[in-house]
Amino acid sequence: GRQARAVQPDLVHAHGQVGYTVGAIRTGLPHVVTVHGILKIEKAADDDAQLSAKARLRQSLWTRLEDWCLSHAQHIVVISPYGKDQIAPRTSAKLHSIANPIGEEFFAIEHVENPTPTVLTVGWLTDRKRHALLIEAVALARRDIPSLELHIIGSTPPKEPGYEDELKQLAARLGVGDAVRFLGRVSTDDLLSEYASATLLAHAAVEESSPMALAQAMAAGLPIVAVDIPGVRHLVASGETGILVEAPEPAAIAAALVALLRNPPRLAAMGAAARAAATARFTAE
């Protein structure tokens, strides 16, 4: 706040609903806030039983800060219809709907021939993303498509240090330890390479506002299989650019994966439709 007042900018743009945003609002300068996720809902999606008292207190403070920021902001950028629906009752700010833009490099991806059918998922290695569901689904799908692989991109946040080991143990118990590859945090070039060689993207999170990975996959021309939650419905047109799975169950996800992987023409058509939708909605222009 002090730095902003010293500079006296024409406009302050803050991201999120905590520290920097509080400072931006308290300057009294014209400001706009971009909200990327709804903290109150995201924190509720975490497993409180596994959180320490200190962590629960921190979550409570975050959501109180969010309430303060939303009630005092003048202008708020919302990145999805779902986010707008959640924010509108909590603020008197003017709302501006602007989707997250996707870099040109994702639209420029050219797919490479990959003889191994590959399901890609991208995101933090955290229980809220429900990677276990995807591992279990791939284990079931391999009964019909034995060469199927799952590539997981993402690192583990400090609050869940043992989660990756748990997932690896699950894959081993299910007999798919060799088919599930944990790639960790990757460079942009490696991420682009994974999108280029993947067959489709899968996503099973409990809560999202507008996951960048899905928009990136669409730009790359990948069909999407995702568990149906409010924060992904504006991205995936079920039956056109991918499949939204109603039940967050391994068997339901596996059925969707097998249905697409066994139908290459439909897979290709969905990928083309996904890229067209991304081009219309997510370029910087």
PDB file of C-alpha atoms in Angstrom:
ATOM      1  CA  GLY A   1       0.000   0.000   0.000  1.00  0.00           C
ATOM      2  CA  ARG A   2       2.760   2.460   0.903  1.00  0.00           C
ATOM      3  CA  GLN A   3       4.641   1.663  -2.306  1.00  0.00           C
ATOM      4  CA  ALA A   4       1.524   2.196  -4.422  1.00  0.00           C
ATOM      5  CA  ARG A   5       0.815   5.541  -2.767  1.00  0.00           C
ATOM      6  CA  ALA A   6       4.424   6.593  -3.356  1.00  0.00           C
ATOM      7  CA  VAL A   7       4.134   5.770  -7.081  1.00  0.00           C
ATOM      8  CA  GLN A   8       0.625   7.257  -7.413  1.00  0.00           C
ATOM      9  CA  PRO A   9      -0.425   5.042 -10.353  1.00  0.00           C
ATOM     10  CA  ASP A  10      -3.539   5.682 -12.382  1.00  0.00           C
ATOM     11  CA  LEU A  11      -4.758   2.197 -11.540  1.00  0.00           C
ATOM     12  CA  VAL A  12      -3.803  -0.614  -9.160  1.00  0.00           C
ATOM     13  CA  HIS A  13      -4.510  -4.177 -10.333  1.00  0.00           C
ATOM     14  CA  ALA A  14      -4.400  -6.855  -7.623  1.00  0.00           C
ATOM     15  CA  HIS A  15      -4.770 -10.626  -7.950  1.00  0.00           C
ATOM     16  CA  GLY A  16      -6.573 -12.739  -5.357  1.00  0.00           C
ATOM     17  CA  GLN A  17      -8.445 -11.871  -2.215  1.00  0.00           C
ATOM     18  CA  VAL A  18      -5.741 -11.607   0.441  1.00  0.00           C
ATOM     19  CA  GLY A  19      -2.526  -9.653   1.151  1.00  0.00           C
ATOM     20  CA  TYR A  20      -1.789  -7.573  -1.930  1.00  0.00           C
ATOM     21  CA  THR A  21      -5.465  -6.991  -2.595  1.00  0.00           C
ATOM     22  CA  VAL A  22      -6.019  -5.641   0.911  1.00  0.00           C
ATOM     23  CA  GLY A  23      -3.126  -3.246   0.335  1.00  0.00           C
ATOM     24  CA  ALA A  24      -4.461  -2.182  -3.064  1.00  0.00           C
ATOM     25  CA  ILE A  25      -7.914  -1.428  -1.709  1.00  0.00           C
ATOM     26  CA  ARG A  26      -6.596   0.456   1.331  1.00  0.00           C
ATOM     27  CA  THR A  27      -4.564   2.857  -0.829  1.00  0.00           C
ATOM     28  CA  GLY A  28      -7.784   4.596  -1.799  1.00  0.00           C
ATOM     29  CA  LEU A  29      -6.521   4.621  -5.399  1.00  0.00           C
ATOM     30  CA  PRO A  30      -8.612   3.385  -8.327  1.00  0.00           C
ATOM     31  CA  HIS A  31      -8.250  -0.371  -8.387  1.00  0.00           C
ATOM     32  CA  VAL A  32      -9.422  -3.597  -9.977  1.00  0.00           C
ATOM     33  CA  VAL A  33      -9.205  -7.052  -8.431  1.00  0.00           C
ATOM     34  CA  THR A  34      -8.969 -10.304 -10.401  1.00  0.00           C
ATOM     35  CA  VAL A  35     -10.438 -13.275  -8.540  1.00  0.00           C
ATOM     36  CA  HIS A  36      -9.035 -16.621  -9.706  1.00  0.00           C
ATOM     37  CA  GLY A  37     -10.735 -18.899  -7.176  1.00  0.00           C
ATOM     38  CA  ILE A  38     -13.330 -18.709  -4.424  1.00  0.00           C
ATOM     39  CA  LEU A  39     -11.335 -19.242  -1.227  1.00  0.00           C
ATOM     40  CA  LYS A  40     -14.341 -19.945   0.969  1.00  0.00           C
ATOM     41  CA  ILE A  41     -15.405 -22.794  -1.309  1.00  0.00           C
ATOM     42  CA  GLU A  42     -11.904 -24.086  -2.042  1.00  0.00           C
ATOM     43  CA  LYS A  43     -11.028 -24.290   1.641  1.00  0.00           C
ATOM     44  CA  ALA A  44     -14.294 -26.064   2.389  1.00  0.00           C
ATOM     45  CA  ALA A  45     -13.302 -28.662  -0.220  1.00  0.00           C
ATOM     46  CA  ASP A  46     -10.147 -29.522   1.717  1.00  0.00           C
ATOM     47  CA  ASP A  47     -10.285 -32.384   4.194  1.00  0.00           C
ATOM     48  CA  ASP A  48     -10.509 -30.515   7.520  1.00  0.00           C
ATOM     49  CA  ALA A  49      -9.966 -33.748   9.426  1.00  0.00           C
ATOM     50  CA  GLN A  50      -6.398 -33.832   8.134  1.00  0.00           C
ATOM     51  CA  LEU A  51      -5.660 -30.189   8.930  1.00  0.00           C
ATOM     52  CA  SER A  52      -4.000 -28.968  12.090  1.00  0.00           C
ATOM     53  CA  ALA A  53      -5.685 -26.426  14.345  1.00  0.00           C
ATOM     54  CA  LYS A  54      -3.200 -23.839  13.038  1.00  0.00           C
ATOM     55  CA  ALA A  55      -4.124 -24.640   9.431  1.00  0.00           C
ATOM     56  CA  ARG A  56      -7.846 -24.380  10.178  1.00  0.00           C
ATOM     57  CA  LEU A  57      -7.293 -21.012  11.846  1.00  0.00           C
ATOM     58  CA  ARG A  58      -5.339 -19.849   8.803  1.00  0.00           C
ATOM     59  CA  GLN A  59      -8.190 -20.929   6.533  1.00  0.00           C
ATOM     60  CA  SER A  60     -10.674 -19.021   8.669  1.00  0.00           C
ATOM     61  CA  LEU A  61      -8.561 -15.879   8.402  1.00  0.00           C
ATOM     62  CA  TRP A  62      -8.254 -16.289   4.634  1.00  0.00           C
ATOM     63  CA  THR A  63     -12.003 -16.504   4.161  1.00  0.00           C
ATOM     64  CA  ARG A  64     -12.570 -13.470   6.404  1.00  0.00           C
ATOM     65  CA  LEU A  65     -10.038 -11.527   4.336  1.00  0.00           C
ATOM     66  CA  GLU A  66     -11.868 -12.660   1.213  1.00  0.00           C
ATOM     67  CA  ASP A  67     -15.159 -11.335   2.571  1.00  0.00           C
ATOM     68  CA  TRP A  68     -13.499  -7.983   3.342  1.00  0.00           C
ATOM     69  CA  CYS A  69     -11.883  -7.712  -0.093  1.00  0.00           C
ATOM     70  CA  LEU A  70     -15.064  -8.570  -1.974  1.00  0.00           C
ATOM     71  CA  SER A  71     -17.123  -6.120   0.055  1.00  0.00           C
ATOM     72  CA  HIS A  72     -14.652  -3.238  -0.431  1.00  0.00           C
ATOM     73  CA  ALA A  73     -13.478  -3.742  -4.030  1.00  0.00           C
ATOM     74  CA  GLN A  74     -14.603  -1.260  -6.701  1.00  0.00           C
ATOM     75  CA  HIS A  75     -14.111  -3.431  -9.798  1.00  0.00           C
ATOM     76  CA  ILE A  76     -13.673  -7.207  -9.978  1.00  0.00           C
ATOM     77  CA  VAL A  77     -12.568  -9.310 -12.949  1.00  0.00           C
ATOM     78  CA  VAL A  78     -14.223 -12.746 -12.921  1.00  0.00           C
ATOM     79  CA  ILE A  79     -12.704 -15.517 -15.037  1.00  0.00           C
ATOM     80  CA  SER A  80     -15.752 -17.779 -15.403  1.00  0.00           C
ATOM     81  CA  PRO A  81     -19.556 -17.761 -15.179  1.00  0.00           C
ATOM     82  CA  TYR A  82     -19.311 -19.962 -12.089  1.00  0.00           C
ATOM     83  CA  GLY A  83     -17.022 -17.465 -10.381  1.00  0.00           C
ATOM     84  CA  LYS A  84     -19.372 -14.634 -11.254  1.00  0.00           C
ATOM     85  CA  ASP A  85     -22.355 -16.492  -9.770  1.00  0.00           C
ATOM     86  CA  GLN A  86     -20.452 -17.073  -6.525  1.00  0.00           C
ATOM     87  CA  ILE A  87     -19.073 -13.554  -6.203  1.00  0.00           C
ATOM     88  CA  ALA A  88     -22.092 -11.471  -7.244  1.00  0.00           C
ATOM     89  CA  PRO A  89     -24.101 -11.909  -3.992  1.00  0.00           C
ATOM     90  CA  ARG A  90     -21.037 -11.003  -1.904  1.00  0.00           C
ATOM     91  CA  THR A  91     -20.060  -7.685  -3.442  1.00  0.00           C
ATOM     92  CA  SER A  92     -21.341  -4.365  -4.746  1.00  0.00           C
ATOM     93  CA  ALA A  93     -18.339  -4.011  -7.073  1.00  0.00           C
ATOM     94  CA  LYS A  94     -18.793  -3.775 -10.828  1.00  0.00           C
ATOM     95  CA  LEU A  95     -18.049  -7.223 -12.294  1.00  0.00           C
ATOM     96  CA  HIS A  96     -16.113  -7.695 -15.542  1.00  0.00           C
ATOM     97  CA  SER A  97     -16.105 -11.119 -17.210  1.00  0.00           C
ATOM     98  CA  ILE A  98     -12.670 -11.818 -18.756  1.00  0.00           C
ATOM     99  CA  ALA A  99     -11.479 -15.380 -19.317  1.00  0.00           C
ATOM    100  CA  ASN A 100      -7.883 -16.395 -18.641  1.00  0.00           C
ATOM    101  CA  PRO A 101      -5.968 -16.020 -21.909  1.00  0.00           C
ATOM    102  CA  ILE A 102      -3.925 -18.944 -23.205  1.00  0.00           C
ATOM    103  CA  GLY A 103      -0.488 -18.393 -24.735  1.00  0.00           C
ATOM    104  CA  GLU A 104       0.031 -18.660 -28.475  1.00  0.00           C
ATOM    105  CA  GLU A 105       2.456 -21.547 -27.957  1.00  0.00           C
ATOM    106  CA  PHE A 106      -0.413 -23.825 -26.887  1.00  0.00           C
ATOM    107  CA  PHE A 107      -2.409 -23.091 -30.052  1.00  0.00           C
ATOM    108  CA  ALA A 108       0.708 -23.798 -32.117  1.00  0.00           C
ATOM    109  CA  ILE A 109       1.123 -27.344 -30.793  1.00  0.00           C
ATOM    110  CA  GLU A 110       1.292 -29.969 -33.518  1.00  0.00           C
ATOM    111  CA  HIS A 111       0.413 -33.460 -32.390  1.00  0.00           C
ATOM    112  CA  VAL A 112       2.990 -36.192 -32.775  1.00  0.00           C
ATOM    113  CA  GLU A 113       2.238 -39.831 -33.483  1.00  0.00           C
ATOM    114  CA  ASN A 114       2.211 -41.720 -30.204  1.00  0.00           C
ATOM    115  CA  PRO A 115       1.497 -45.460 -30.414  1.00  0.00           C
ATOM    116  CA  THR A 116       0.774 -45.499 -26.668  1.00  0.00           C
ATOM    117  CA  PRO A 117      -2.674 -44.156 -25.727  1.00  0.00           C
ATOM    118  CA  THR A 118      -1.900 -41.552 -23.080  1.00  0.00           C
ATOM    119  CA  VAL A 119      -4.158 -39.789 -20.606  1.00  0.00           C
ATOM    120  CA  LEU A 120      -2.628 -36.555 -19.307  1.00  0.00           C
ATOM    121  CA  THR A 121      -3.602 -34.663 -16.164  1.00  0.00           C
ATOM    122  CA  VAL A 122      -2.075 -31.359 -15.044  1.00  0.00           C
ATOM    123  CA  GLY A 123      -2.338 -29.695 -11.630  1.00  0.00           C
ATOM    124  CA  TRP A 124      -1.051 -29.569  -8.069  1.00  0.00           C
ATOM    125  CA  LEU A 125      -0.603 -32.983  -6.463  1.00  0.00           C
ATOM    126  CA  THR A 126      -3.200 -32.411  -3.792  1.00  0.00           C
ATOM    127  CA  ASP A 127      -6.121 -34.472  -2.562  1.00  0.00           C
ATOM    128  CA  ARG A 128      -8.545 -31.816  -3.852  1.00  0.00           C
ATOM    129  CA  LYS A 129      -7.526 -32.736  -7.421  1.00  0.00           C
ATOM    130  CA  ARG A 130      -8.516 -36.393  -6.815  1.00  0.00           C
ATOM    131  CA  HIS A 131      -5.646 -38.034  -8.685  1.00  0.00           C
ATOM    132  CA  ALA A 132      -6.543 -41.298  -6.945  1.00  0.00           C
ATOM    133  CA  LEU A 133      -9.791 -41.398  -8.914  1.00  0.00           C
ATOM    134  CA  LEU A 134      -7.868 -41.126 -12.172  1.00  0.00           C
ATOM    135  CA  ILE A 135      -5.388 -43.829 -11.192  1.00  0.00           C
ATOM    136  CA  GLU A 136      -8.236 -46.167 -10.265  1.00  0.00           C
ATOM    137  CA  ALA A 137     -10.052 -45.315 -13.508  1.00  0.00           C
ATOM    138  CA  VAL A 138      -6.962 -46.011 -15.622  1.00  0.00           C
ATOM    139  CA  ALA A 139      -6.488 -49.333 -13.836  1.00  0.00           C
ATOM    140  CA  LEU A 140     -10.027 -50.296 -14.865  1.00  0.00           C
ATOM    141  CA  ALA A 141      -9.673 -48.931 -18.400  1.00  0.00           C
ATOM    142  CA  ARG A 142      -6.507 -50.994 -18.956  1.00  0.00           C
ATOM    143  CA  ARG A 143      -8.644 -54.131 -18.861  1.00  0.00           C
ATOM    144  CA  ASP A 144      -9.928 -53.006 -22.265  1.00  0.00           C
ATOM    145  CA  ILE A 145      -6.888 -50.995 -23.401  1.00  0.00           C
ATOM    146  CA  PRO A 146      -3.841 -52.715 -21.829  1.00  0.00           C
ATOM    147  CA  SER A 147      -1.272 -50.235 -23.211  1.00  0.00           C
ATOM    148  CA  LEU A 148      -2.973 -47.175 -21.681  1.00  0.00           C
ATOM    149  CA  GLU A 149      -0.756 -44.822 -19.652  1.00  0.00           C
ATOM    150  CA  LEU A 150      -1.487 -41.951 -17.260  1.00  0.00           C
ATOM    151  CA  HIS A 151       0.945 -39.037 -17.132  1.00  0.00           C
ATOM    152  CA  ILE A 152       0.620 -36.769 -14.083  1.00  0.00           C
ATOM    153  CA  ILE A 153       2.186 -33.297 -14.199  1.00  0.00           C
ATOM    154  CA  GLY A 154       2.328 -31.294 -10.976  1.00  0.00           C
ATOM    155  CA  SER A 155       4.207 -30.938  -7.723  1.00  0.00           C
ATOM    156  CA  THR A 156       3.069 -31.517  -4.150  1.00  0.00           C
ATOM    157  CA  PRO A 157       2.278 -28.458  -2.005  1.00  0.00           C
ATOM    158  CA  PRO A 158       3.960 -28.264   1.416  1.00  0.00           C
ATOM    159  CA  LYS A 159       0.739 -29.081   3.255  1.00  0.00           C
ATOM    160  CA  GLU A 160       0.509 -32.559   1.655  1.00  0.00           C
ATOM    161  CA  PRO A 161       4.110 -33.828   1.627  1.00  0.00           C
ATOM    162  CA  GLY A 162       3.219 -37.521   1.506  1.00  0.00           C
ATOM    163  CA  TYR A 163       0.495 -37.393  -1.120  1.00  0.00           C
ATOM    164  CA  GLU A 164       2.661 -38.395  -4.088  1.00  0.00           C
ATOM    165  CA  ASP A 165       3.969 -41.442  -2.216  1.00  0.00           C
ATOM    166  CA  GLU A 166       0.390 -42.445  -1.385  1.00  0.00           C
ATOM    167  CA  LEU A 167      -0.548 -42.216  -5.054  1.00  0.00           C
ATOM    168  CA  LYS A 168       2.464 -44.284  -6.121  1.00  0.00           C
ATOM    169  CA  GLN A 169       1.555 -46.938  -3.554  1.00  0.00           C
ATOM    170  CA  LEU A 170      -2.026 -46.973  -4.853  1.00  0.00           C
ATOM    171  CA  ALA A 171      -0.820 -47.429  -8.434  1.00  0.00           C
ATOM    172  CA  ALA A 172       1.432 -50.290  -7.334  1.00  0.00           C
ATOM    173  CA  ARG A 173      -1.403 -52.020  -5.430  1.00  0.00           C
ATOM    174  CA  LEU A 174      -3.618 -51.788  -8.501  1.00  0.00           C
ATOM    175  CA  GLY A 175      -0.914 -53.254 -10.697  1.00  0.00           C
ATOM    176  CA  VAL A 176      -0.434 -50.106 -12.798  1.00  0.00           C
ATOM    177  CA  GLY A 177       2.754 -48.773 -11.234  1.00  0.00           C
ATOM    178  CA  ASP A 178       4.512 -49.021 -14.599  1.00  0.00           C
ATOM    179  CA  ALA A 179       1.643 -47.267 -16.414  1.00  0.00           C
ATOM    180  CA  VAL A 180       1.380 -44.181 -14.182  1.00  0.00           C
ATOM    181  CA  ARG A 181       4.193 -41.672 -14.679  1.00  0.00           C
ATOM    182  CA  PHE A 182       4.722 -38.895 -12.137  1.00  0.00           C
ATOM    183  CA  LEU A 183       6.489 -36.103 -14.019  1.00  0.00           C
ATOM    184  CA  GLY A 184       6.499 -33.490 -11.251  1.00  0.00           C
ATOM    185  CA  ARG A 185       6.845 -29.824 -12.077  1.00  0.00           C
ATOM    186  CA  VAL A 186       7.985 -29.432 -15.699  1.00  0.00           C
ATOM    187  CA  SER A 187       9.330 -26.680 -17.919  1.00  0.00           C
ATOM    188  CA  THR A 188       7.050 -24.981 -20.427  1.00  0.00           C
ATOM    189  CA  ASP A 189       8.771 -26.843 -23.263  1.00  0.00           C
ATOM    190  CA  ASP A 190       8.176 -30.192 -21.557  1.00  0.00           C
ATOM    191  CA  LEU A 191       4.558 -29.249 -20.839  1.00  0.00           C
ATOM    192  CA  LEU A 192       4.014 -28.424 -24.517  1.00  0.00           C
ATOM    193  CA  SER A 193       5.640 -31.726 -25.457  1.00  0.00           C
ATOM    194  CA  GLU A 194       3.298 -33.654 -23.169  1.00  0.00           C
ATOM    195  CA  TYR A 195       0.252 -31.915 -24.661  1.00  0.00           C
ATOM    196  CA  ALA A 196       1.567 -32.753 -28.134  1.00  0.00           C
ATOM    197  CA  SER A 197       1.906 -36.478 -27.438  1.00  0.00           C
ATOM    198  CA  ALA A 198      -1.154 -36.974 -25.188  1.00  0.00           C
ATOM    199  CA  THR A 199      -4.335 -38.566 -26.475  1.00  0.00           C
ATOM    200  CA  LEU A 200      -6.668 -36.682 -24.156  1.00  0.00           C
ATOM    201  CA  LEU A 201      -6.713 -34.756 -20.886  1.00  0.00           C
ATOM    202  CA  ALA A 202      -8.497 -35.984 -17.757  1.00  0.00           C
ATOM    203  CA  HIS A 203      -9.524 -33.909 -14.742  1.00  0.00           C
ATOM    204  CA  ALA A 204     -11.256 -35.028 -11.549  1.00  0.00           C
ATOM    205  CA  ALA A 205     -11.000 -32.134  -9.074  1.00  0.00           C
ATOM    206  CA  VAL A 206     -13.514 -31.553  -6.290  1.00  0.00           C
ATOM    207  CA  GLU A 207     -13.586 -27.787  -6.802  1.00  0.00           C
ATOM    208  CA  GLU A 208     -12.357 -25.412  -9.513  1.00  0.00           C
ATOM    209  CA  SER A 209     -13.250 -21.957 -10.812  1.00  0.00           C
ATOM    210  CA  SER A 210     -11.745 -22.264 -14.298  1.00  0.00           C
ATOM    211  CA  PRO A 211      -8.742 -24.613 -14.482  1.00  0.00           C
ATOM    212  CA  MET A 212      -6.031 -23.377 -16.846  1.00  0.00           C
ATOM    213  CA  ALA A 213      -5.041 -26.940 -17.737  1.00  0.00           C
ATOM    214  CA  LEU A 214      -8.393 -27.566 -19.404  1.00  0.00           C
ATOM    215  CA  ALA A 215      -8.192 -24.377 -21.469  1.00  0.00           C
ATOM    216  CA  GLN A 216      -4.581 -25.184 -22.423  1.00  0.00           C
ATOM    217  CA  ALA A 217      -5.597 -28.697 -23.479  1.00  0.00           C
ATOM    218  CA  MET A 218      -8.423 -27.282 -25.583  1.00  0.00           C
ATOM    219  CA  ALA A 219      -5.999 -24.871 -27.273  1.00  0.00           C
ATOM    220  CA  ALA A 220      -3.745 -27.861 -27.957  1.00  0.00           C
ATOM    221  CA  GLY A 221      -6.619 -29.731 -29.591  1.00  0.00           C
ATOM    222  CA  LEU A 222      -7.117 -32.354 -26.896  1.00  0.00           C
ATOM    223  CA  PRO A 223     -10.529 -33.782 -25.953  1.00  0.00           C
ATOM    224  CA  ILE A 224     -11.277 -33.682 -22.228  1.00  0.00           C
ATOM    225  CA  VAL A 225     -12.786 -36.197 -19.833  1.00  0.00           C
ATOM    226  CA  ALA A 226     -13.682 -34.403 -16.597  1.00  0.00           C
ATOM    227  CA  VAL A 227     -15.773 -34.980 -13.532  1.00  0.00           C
ATOM    228  CA  ASP A 228     -18.765 -32.657 -13.811  1.00  0.00           C
ATOM    229  CA  ILE A 229     -18.420 -29.747 -11.372  1.00  0.00           C
ATOM    230  CA  PRO A 230     -19.697 -26.155 -11.793  1.00  0.00           C
ATOM    231  CA  GLY A 231     -16.233 -24.719 -12.458  1.00  0.00           C
ATOM    232  CA  VAL A 232     -15.614 -26.823 -15.585  1.00  0.00           C
ATOM    233  CA  ARG A 233     -19.032 -26.772 -17.271  1.00  0.00           C
ATOM    234  CA  HIS A 234     -18.260 -23.542 -19.138  1.00  0.00           C
ATOM    235  CA  LEU A 235     -15.134 -25.190 -20.577  1.00  0.00           C
ATOM    236  CA  VAL A 236     -16.316 -28.641 -21.661  1.00  0.00           C
ATOM    237  CA  ALA A 237     -19.287 -29.033 -23.968  1.00  0.00           C
ATOM    238  CA  SER A 238     -20.104 -32.625 -23.135  1.00  0.00           C
ATOM    239  CA  GLY A 239     -20.448 -34.714 -26.272  1.00  0.00           C
ATOM    240  CA  GLU A 240     -18.760 -32.028 -28.407  1.00  0.00           C
ATOM    241  CA  THR A 241     -15.356 -31.132 -26.941  1.00  0.00           C
ATOM    242  CA  GLY A 242     -15.160 -33.926 -24.392  1.00  0.00           C
ATOM    243  CA  ILE A 243     -17.195 -35.845 -21.849  1.00  0.00           C
ATOM    244  CA  LEU A 244     -18.407 -34.621 -18.466  1.00  0.00           C
ATOM    245  CA  VAL A 245     -18.739 -37.566 -16.096  1.00  0.00           C
ATOM    246  CA  GLU A 246     -21.605 -37.099 -13.643  1.00  0.00           C
ATOM    247  CA  ALA A 247     -20.466 -39.552 -10.979  1.00  0.00           C
ATOM    248  CA  PRO A 248     -17.007 -39.060  -9.439  1.00  0.00           C
ATOM    249  CA  GLU A 249     -16.417 -42.800  -9.579  1.00  0.00           C
ATOM    250  CA  PRO A 250     -13.553 -44.769 -11.185  1.00  0.00           C
ATOM    251  CA  ALA A 251     -15.889 -46.975 -13.230  1.00  0.00           C
ATOM    252  CA  ALA A 252     -17.695 -43.965 -14.742  1.00  0.00           C
ATOM    253  CA  ILE A 253     -14.435 -42.227 -15.656  1.00  0.00           C
ATOM    254  CA  ALA A 254     -13.005 -45.456 -17.071  1.00  0.00           C
ATOM    255  CA  ALA A 255     -16.092 -45.958 -19.236  1.00  0.00           C
ATOM    256  CA  ALA A 256     -15.707 -42.460 -20.691  1.00  0.00           C
ATOM    257  CA  LEU A 257     -11.999 -43.023 -21.385  1.00  0.00           C
ATOM    258  CA  VAL A 258     -12.590 -46.346 -23.111  1.00  0.00           C
ATOM    259  CA  ALA A 259     -15.499 -44.997 -25.167  1.00  0.00           C
ATOM    260  CA  LEU A 260     -13.296 -42.238 -26.612  1.00  0.00           C
ATOM    261  CA  LEU A 261     -10.105 -44.233 -27.017  1.00  0.00           C
ATOM    262  CA  ARG A 262     -11.965 -46.929 -28.944  1.00  0.00           C
ATOM    263  CA  ASN A 263     -13.389 -44.351 -31.348  1.00  0.00           C
ATOM    264  CA  PRO A 264     -10.511 -42.458 -33.030  1.00  0.00           C
ATOM    265  CA  PRO A 265     -12.761 -40.473 -35.439  1.00  0.00           C
ATOM    266  CA  ARG A 266     -14.851 -39.165 -32.537  1.00  0.00           C
ATOM    267  CA  LEU A 267     -11.683 -38.433 -30.567  1.00  0.00           C
ATOM    268  CA  ALA A 268     -10.285 -36.406 -33.480  1.00  0.00           C
ATOM    269  CA  ALA A 269     -13.552 -34.535 -33.997  1.00  0.00           C
ATOM    270  CA  MET A 270     -13.731 -33.589 -30.330  1.00  0.00           C
ATOM    271  CA  GLY A 271     -10.126 -32.410 -30.378  1.00  0.00           C
ATOM    272  CA  ALA A 272     -10.801 -30.177 -33.378  1.00  0.00           C
ATOM    273  CA  ALA A 273     -13.940 -28.794 -31.740  1.00  0.00           C
ATOM    274  CA  ALA A 274     -12.025 -28.125 -28.523  1.00  0.00           C
ATOM    275  CA  ARG A 275      -9.339 -26.142 -30.383  1.00  0.00           C
ATOM    276  CA  ALA A 276     -11.964 -24.160 -32.282  1.00  0.00           C
ATOM    277  CA  ALA A 277     -13.744 -23.287 -29.030  1.00  0.00           C
ATOM    278  CA  ALA A 278     -10.462 -22.245 -27.410  1.00  0.00           C
ATOM    279  CA  THR A 279      -9.543 -20.111 -30.425  1.00  0.00           C
ATOM    280  CA  ALA A 280     -12.873 -18.294 -30.165  1.00  0.00           C
ATOM    281  CA  ARG A 281     -12.622 -17.730 -26.410  1.00  0.00           C
ATOM    282  CA  PHE A 282      -9.088 -17.885 -25.020  1.00  0.00           C
ATOM    283  CA  THR A 283      -6.659 -16.100 -27.334  1.00  0.00           C
ATOM    284  CA  ALA A 284      -5.138 -12.905 -25.942  1.00  0.00           C
ATOM    285  CA  GLU A 285      -7.020 -10.872 -28.544  1.00  0.00           C
TER     286      GLU A 285
END
